[in-house]
């Protein structure tokens, strides 16, 4: 059986499912899930992420976190955590870039939050001294320095279309043996009361339910014990319309076309992050600006001196891809979480 057949059988038995249930099955179904069963990254995979484009991404995040660790008085025992580490490339680059910071590696415990057994196995090849978790809830109660790149966009969203002062949920059903979108009955949604102010009839809003408890768990640790979170993803302030997207082989495909065999993501609502955190949050900053502030151009020039002409062209393109406003520079945003009474980490502003 394929995931499509499994889902069709399920919908025929229990009725239409939410977009969130569909995303969860497509990404993490133990036998057919997209992340659960494969390594999708890189030029031979379905899509590329910033740490897979250049080592500079993880290095600069490492420098920002290390500076924050020093600014907060070098806590002698702390968590260095990453959620959704993919191949482990970002963490490997971050660890290499910080290994000469006096005392830092002796004080840290590396914790990785990863749901996919296939990707955990990949991460184990690169990061030897780590503790793996299914969720952020089991991270220790101690100073927490946390990164997540393109993690929140993989968390399941629900979609609602406004009708008067009620909302109809977008659901996935079956029609003539094919998966198809439909709408549930109009119902009031108390959680969407504030969206009645900025939407009109027929408009869609998206809600990522796992986001708030996750941010609360990370932000709570930072508030209680110190630390910093750097959260990088594509999206913007406030959810706007339908952003659910499927990507396969570096191309956008129909969301319902091939469940389990395409990456499914939605834009991240940075407002929801800021509303959910119990600690302070920085301004939401464009990735290009963030990386320039951390000195990516200087780092790129230093690396370029060591390169052959053939590598150099790729290297210049990689720098451009991460920072240029028409590439990832503007679409991707960064927000930092940090404790009361401290400065935000380098790269972002209060
Ligand atoms: N940060 C990496 C990978 C991003 S892809 C990079 O930048 O290259 C998303 C990652 O999050 C994958 O490792 C995926 O397996 C993991 N993931 C997705 N949903 C998850 C969940 N609910 N819990 C834990 N990990 C999850």
Coordinates of C-alpha atoms and ligand atoms in Angstrom, one line a residue:
X1 CA 0.0 0.0 0.0
X2 CA 1.1 3.6 -0.6
X3 CA 0.5 6.5 1.7
X4 CA -2.1 7.8 -0.7
X5 CA -4.1 4.5 -0.4
X6 CA -3.6 4.5 3.4
X7 CA -5.0 8.1 3.6
X8 CA -7.9 7.4 1.3
X9 CA -8.9 4.3 3.4
X10 CA -8.6 6.4 6.5
X11 CA -10.7 9.3 5.2
X12 CA -13.4 6.8 3.9
X13 CA -13.6 5.4 7.4
X14 CA -13.4 8.5 9.6
X15 CA -14.2 11.3 7.3
X16 CA -12.1 14.3 5.9
X17 CA -8.9 15.1 7.8
X18 CA -7.3 18.5 8.6
X19 CA -4.3 19.9 6.7
X20 CA -2.4 19.4 9.9
X21 CA -3.1 15.7 10.0
X22 CA -2.2 15.5 6.4
X23 CA 1.1 17.2 6.9
X24 CA 2.0 15.0 9.9
X25 CA 1.3 11.8 8.0
X26 CA 3.1 13.0 4.9
X27 CA 6.2 14.1 6.8
X28 CA 6.5 11.7 9.7
X29 CA 4.4 8.5 9.0
X30 CA 6.8 5.8 10.2
X31 CA 6.7 3.7 7.0
X32 CA 6.0 6.4 4.3
X33 CA 6.8 9.8 5.8
X34 CA 8.9 12.1 3.8
X35 CA 11.5 12.8 6.6
X36 CA 10.9 9.5 8.3
X37 CA 12.2 7.5 5.4
X38 CA 14.9 9.6 3.5
X39 CA 17.6 12.2 3.4
X40 CA 16.0 14.8 1.1
X41 CA 18.7 17.5 1.1
X42 CA 21.2 18.8 -1.3
X43 CA 21.5 19.1 -5.1
X44 CA 20.7 15.4 -5.6
X45 CA 17.7 15.6 -3.2
X46 CA 14.6 17.6 -3.3
X47 CA 15.7 20.9 -1.8
X48 CA 18.7 22.7 -0.3
X49 CA 18.9 24.6 3.0
X50 CA 21.2 27.4 4.1
X51 CA 23.7 25.2 6.0
X52 CA 23.8 22.8 3.0
X53 CA 24.7 25.8 0.7
X54 CA 27.7 27.0 2.7
X55 CA 29.6 26.3 5.9
X56 CA 29.5 30.1 6.7
X57 CA 25.8 29.8 7.9
X58 CA 26.5 27.4 10.8
X59 CA 29.8 29.2 11.6
X60 CA 28.2 32.6 12.0
X61 CA 25.3 31.2 14.1
X62 CA 28.0 29.6 16.3
X63 CA 29.8 32.9 16.7
X64 CA 26.6 34.7 17.6
X65 CA 25.7 32.1 20.2
X66 CA 29.3 32.0 21.6
X67 CA 29.3 35.7 22.0
X68 CA 25.9 35.5 23.8
X69 CA 27.3 32.8 26.1
X70 CA 30.3 35.1 27.0
X71 CA 28.0 38.1 27.5
X72 CA 25.9 36.1 29.9
X73 CA 28.9 35.3 32.1
X74 CA 30.1 32.0 30.6
X75 CA 27.7 29.6 32.4
X76 CA 29.7 26.6 33.2
X77 CA 27.1 24.0 32.3
X78 CA 24.6 24.7 29.5
X79 CA 22.6 23.1 26.7
X80 CA 23.5 23.7 23.1
X81 CA 20.4 22.5 21.3
X82 CA 19.2 22.3 17.7
X83 CA 15.7 21.4 16.6
X84 CA 15.3 19.6 13.2
X85 CA 19.1 19.3 12.5
X86 CA 18.6 17.6 9.1
X87 CA 21.9 16.1 8.1
X88 CA 23.7 17.7 11.1
X89 CA 25.7 20.1 8.9
X90 CA 24.7 23.3 10.7
X91 CA 25.7 21.8 14.1
X92 CA 29.0 20.4 12.8
X93 CA 29.9 23.8 11.3
X94 CA 28.8 25.6 14.5
X95 CA 30.9 23.3 16.7
X96 CA 34.0 23.7 14.5
X97 CA 33.7 27.5 14.5
X98 CA 33.5 27.6 18.3
X99 CA 36.0 25.0 19.3
X100 CA 38.7 27.7 20.2
X101 CA 36.3 29.7 22.5
X102 CA 37.9 29.1 25.9
X103 CA 35.8 26.8 28.1
X104 CA 32.8 26.7 25.7
X105 CA 33.0 23.1 24.6
X106 CA 33.8 21.9 28.1
X107 CA 30.7 23.6 29.5
X108 CA 28.2 22.5 26.8
X109 CA 26.0 19.5 26.4
X110 CA 24.7 19.0 22.8
X111 CA 21.0 18.1 22.5
X112 CA 19.3 17.4 19.2
X113 CA 15.5 17.3 18.7
X114 CA 14.8 15.0 15.7
X115 CA 11.7 13.0 14.9
X116 CA 13.1 11.1 11.9
X117 CA 15.1 7.9 12.6
X118 CA 16.7 8.1 9.2
X119 CA 18.0 11.6 9.8
X120 CA 19.0 10.8 13.4
X121 CA 21.3 8.1 12.0
X122 CA 22.8 10.7 9.6
X123 CA 23.3 13.1 12.4
X124 CA 25.0 10.4 14.5
X125 CA 27.7 10.1 11.8
X126 CA 28.7 13.8 12.2
X127 CA 27.8 14.7 15.8
X128 CA 29.2 12.1 18.1
X129 CA 28.5 13.5 21.6
X130 CA 24.9 14.4 21.5
X131 CA 21.6 13.4 23.3
X132 CA 18.6 13.0 21.0
X133 CA 15.0 14.0 21.9
X134 CA 11.6 13.6 20.3
X135 CA 10.5 17.0 21.5
X136 CA 11.9 20.1 23.2
X137 CA 9.9 19.2 26.4
X138 CA 12.7 16.9 27.6
X139 CA 15.5 19.4 27.3
X140 CA 17.2 19.8 30.7
X141 CA 16.5 22.7 33.0
X142 CA 19.7 24.8 32.6
X143 CA 21.0 27.7 30.4
X144 CA 19.8 26.9 26.9
X145 CA 21.4 28.1 23.7
X146 CA 19.1 26.9 20.9
X147 CA 19.1 27.1 17.1
X148 CA 16.4 26.0 14.6
X149 CA 16.7 26.5 10.9
X150 CA 13.8 25.5 8.7
X151 CA 12.3 23.5 11.5
X152 CA 9.1 25.5 12.3
X153 CA 8.0 25.5 8.6
X154 CA 7.7 21.7 8.9
X155 CA 5.3 21.8 11.8
X156 CA 1.7 21.0 10.9
X157 CA -0.7 23.9 10.2
X158 CA -4.5 24.1 10.1
X159 CA -6.1 26.4 7.6
X160 CA -9.4 28.4 8.1
X161 CA -11.5 30.4 5.7
X162 CA -13.5 33.2 7.2
X163 CA -17.3 33.2 6.8
X164 CA -19.0 36.1 8.6
X165 CA -17.7 35.9 12.2
X166 CA -17.2 32.1 11.9
X167 CA -14.5 30.0 10.2
X168 CA -14.6 27.0 7.9
X169 CA -11.7 24.7 8.2
X170 CA -9.9 23.5 5.0
X171 CA -10.1 19.7 5.0
X172 CA -8.8 16.9 2.8
X173 CA -11.4 14.4 1.6
X174 CA -11.8 11.9 -1.2
X175 CA -13.6 12.3 -4.5
X176 CA -13.5 9.6 -7.2
X177 CA -10.5 7.9 -5.7
X178 CA -8.5 11.1 -5.5
X179 CA -7.5 13.3 -2.5
X180 CA -9.2 16.6 -2.8
X181 CA -9.6 19.8 -0.7
X182 CA -13.0 20.7 0.8
X183 CA -14.3 22.9 3.6
X184 CA -15.8 21.9 7.0
X185 CA -18.9 23.5 8.5
X186 CA -18.7 27.2 9.6
X187 CA -17.9 27.3 13.3
X188 CA -16.7 30.0 15.7
X189 CA -13.0 29.7 16.6
X190 CA -12.2 31.5 19.8
X191 CA -8.4 31.2 19.1
X192 CA -9.0 33.3 15.9
X193 CA -10.9 36.1 17.6
X194 CA -8.1 38.6 17.0
X195 CA -8.0 37.7 13.3
X196 CA -11.6 39.0 12.8
X197 CA -10.0 42.5 12.9
X198 CA -7.7 42.2 9.9
X199 CA -9.5 39.7 7.6
X200 CA -12.6 39.8 5.4
X201 CA -15.0 37.1 4.2
X202 CA -13.3 34.5 2.1
X203 CA -9.8 35.1 3.4
X204 CA -7.6 32.3 4.7
X205 CA -5.6 32.2 7.9
X206 CA -3.2 29.6 9.1
X207 CA -2.6 28.4 12.6
X208 CA 0.4 26.2 13.7
X209 CA -0.9 24.6 16.9
X210 CA 2.4 22.9 18.0
X211 CA 4.3 26.2 17.7
X212 CA 3.2 27.9 20.9
X213 CA 3.9 25.1 23.4
X214 CA 7.3 24.5 21.7
X215 CA 8.3 28.2 21.9
X216 CA 7.0 28.3 25.5
X217 CA 9.2 25.3 26.5
X218 CA 12.4 26.9 24.9
X219 CA 11.6 30.5 26.0
X220 CA 10.8 29.3 29.5
X221 CA 14.2 27.7 29.9
X222 CA 15.8 30.9 28.6
X223 CA 13.8 33.0 31.0
X224 CA 14.5 30.8 34.0
X225 CA 18.2 29.9 33.4
X226 CA 19.5 32.2 30.7
X227 CA 20.6 31.4 27.1
X228 CA 19.4 32.4 23.7
X229 CA 17.4 31.0 20.8
X230 CA 18.1 31.8 17.2
X231 CA 15.1 30.9 15.0
X232 CA 15.5 31.2 11.3
X233 CA 12.8 30.3 8.8
X234 CA 10.9 31.6 5.8
X235 CA 7.7 33.6 6.6
X236 CA 6.8 36.9 8.1
X237 CA 4.9 38.8 10.7
X238 CA 1.3 37.4 10.8
X239 CA -0.1 34.6 8.7
X240 CA -1.3 35.7 5.4
X241 CA -3.4 33.5 3.1
X242 CA -2.5 30.0 1.9
X243 CA 1.2 29.3 2.2
X244 CA 1.1 25.5 2.2
X245 CA 3.6 24.3 -0.4
X246 CA 5.0 21.0 -1.7
X247 CA 8.5 20.7 -3.2
X248 CA 10.0 17.8 -5.0
X249 CA 13.2 17.7 -7.0
X250 CA 13.7 21.4 -6.5
X251 CA 10.3 22.2 -8.1
X252 CA 7.0 23.2 -6.6
X253 CA 4.4 20.4 -7.1
X254 CA 0.7 20.0 -6.2
X255 CA 0.2 19.5 -2.4
X256 CA -2.0 16.5 -2.8
X257 CA -0.2 14.9 -5.8
X258 CA 2.2 12.5 -4.2
X259 CA 1.8 12.3 -0.4
X260 CA 5.0 11.2 1.5
X261 CA 7.2 11.9 -1.5
X262 CA 7.4 15.7 -1.5
X263 CA 8.5 18.1 1.2
X264 CA 5.5 20.0 2.7
X265 CA 6.0 23.3 4.4
X266 CA 4.1 26.5 5.4
X267 CA 5.4 30.0 6.1
X268 CA 6.2 30.6 9.7
X269 CA 4.2 33.3 11.5
X270 CA 6.8 35.2 13.5
X271 CA 4.1 37.1 15.4
X272 CA 3.0 33.8 16.8
X273 CA 6.6 33.1 18.1
X274 CA 6.8 36.5 19.8
X275 CA 3.3 36.1 21.4
X276 CA 4.2 32.6 22.7
X277 CA 7.5 33.3 24.3
X278 CA 7.7 34.0 28.1
X279 CA 11.2 35.7 27.6
X280 CA 12.2 38.7 25.5
X281 CA 12.3 38.6 21.7
X282 CA 14.3 40.6 19.3
X283 CA 13.1 42.4 16.2
X284 CA 12.4 40.1 13.3
X285 CA 15.3 40.6 11.0
X286 CA 15.9 39.6 7.4
X287 CA 18.4 36.8 7.1
X288 CA 20.6 38.8 4.7
X289 CA 20.9 41.7 7.2
X290 CA 21.5 39.3 10.1
X291 CA 24.4 37.5 8.2
X292 CA 25.9 40.8 7.1
X293 CA 25.9 42.1 10.7
X294 CA 27.7 38.9 11.7
X295 CA 30.4 39.6 9.2
X296 CA 29.6 37.1 6.4
X297 CA 31.4 39.3 3.8
X298 CA 34.6 39.3 5.7
X299 CA 34.3 35.5 6.3
X300 CA 33.6 34.9 2.7
X301 CA 36.7 36.9 1.7
X302 CA 38.9 35.0 4.1
X303 CA 37.6 31.6 2.8
X304 CA 38.0 32.8 -0.8
X305 CA 41.8 33.3 -0.3
X306 CA 42.1 29.5 0.3
X307 CA 40.1 28.5 -2.8
X308 CA 40.8 27.3 -6.3
X309 CA 39.1 29.4 -9.1
X310 CA 36.6 26.6 -9.7
X311 CA 35.4 26.6 -6.1
X312 CA 35.4 30.4 -6.0
X313 CA 32.5 30.7 -8.3
X314 CA 30.3 28.4 -6.2
X315 CA 31.4 30.3 -3.1
X316 CA 30.5 33.7 -4.4
X317 CA 27.1 32.3 -5.5
X318 CA 26.5 30.8 -2.1
X319 CA 27.2 34.1 -0.4
X320 CA 24.7 35.8 -2.7
X321 CA 22.1 33.1 -2.3
X322 CA 22.0 33.5 1.5
X323 CA 22.1 37.3 1.6
X324 CA 20.7 38.8 -1.6
X325 CA 17.2 40.2 -1.2
X326 CA 16.0 38.5 -4.3
X327 CA 17.3 35.1 -3.2
X328 CA 17.0 34.0 0.5
X329 CA 18.1 37.3 2.0
X330 CA 14.6 38.7 2.5
X331 CA 12.3 35.7 2.4
X332 CA 14.1 34.2 5.4
X333 CA 13.8 35.9 8.7
X334 CA 15.5 35.6 12.1
X335 CA 14.2 36.2 15.5
X336 CA 16.1 35.8 18.8
X337 CA 14.7 34.9 22.2
X338 CA 16.8 36.1 25.2
X339 CA 16.4 36.8 28.9
X340 CA 15.2 39.9 30.7
X341 CA 18.1 42.2 31.6
X342 CA 20.4 40.9 28.8
X343 CA 21.2 42.2 25.4
X344 CA 20.0 40.3 22.3
X345 CA 22.7 38.2 20.6
X346 CA 24.9 39.7 17.8
X347 CA 23.0 40.0 14.5
X348 CA 19.7 41.2 15.8
X349 CA 18.4 44.2 17.7
X350 CA 16.1 44.7 20.7
Ligands
LIG1 N1 17.7 22.4 9.9 C1 18.0 21.5 8.8 C2 16.9 20.7 8.3 C3 15.5 21.3 8.0 S1 14.3 20.2 7.5 C4 18.6 22.3 7.7 O1 18.6 23.6 7.8 O2 19.2 21.8 6.7 C5 13.3 19.9 8.9 C6 14.0 19.0 10.0 O3 13.1 18.9 11.1 C7 14.3 17.6 9.6 O4 15.4 17.2 10.2 C8 13.0 16.8 10.0 O5 13.2 15.5 10.2 C9 12.8 17.5 11.4 N2 11.4 17.5 11.8 C10 10.3 17.8 11.1 N3 9.2 17.7 11.9 C11 9.6 17.4 13.2 C12 9.0 17.3 14.5 N4 7.7 17.4 14.6 N5 9.8 17.0 15.5 C13 11.1 16.9 15.4 N6 11.8 17.0 14.2 C14 11.1 17.3 13.1

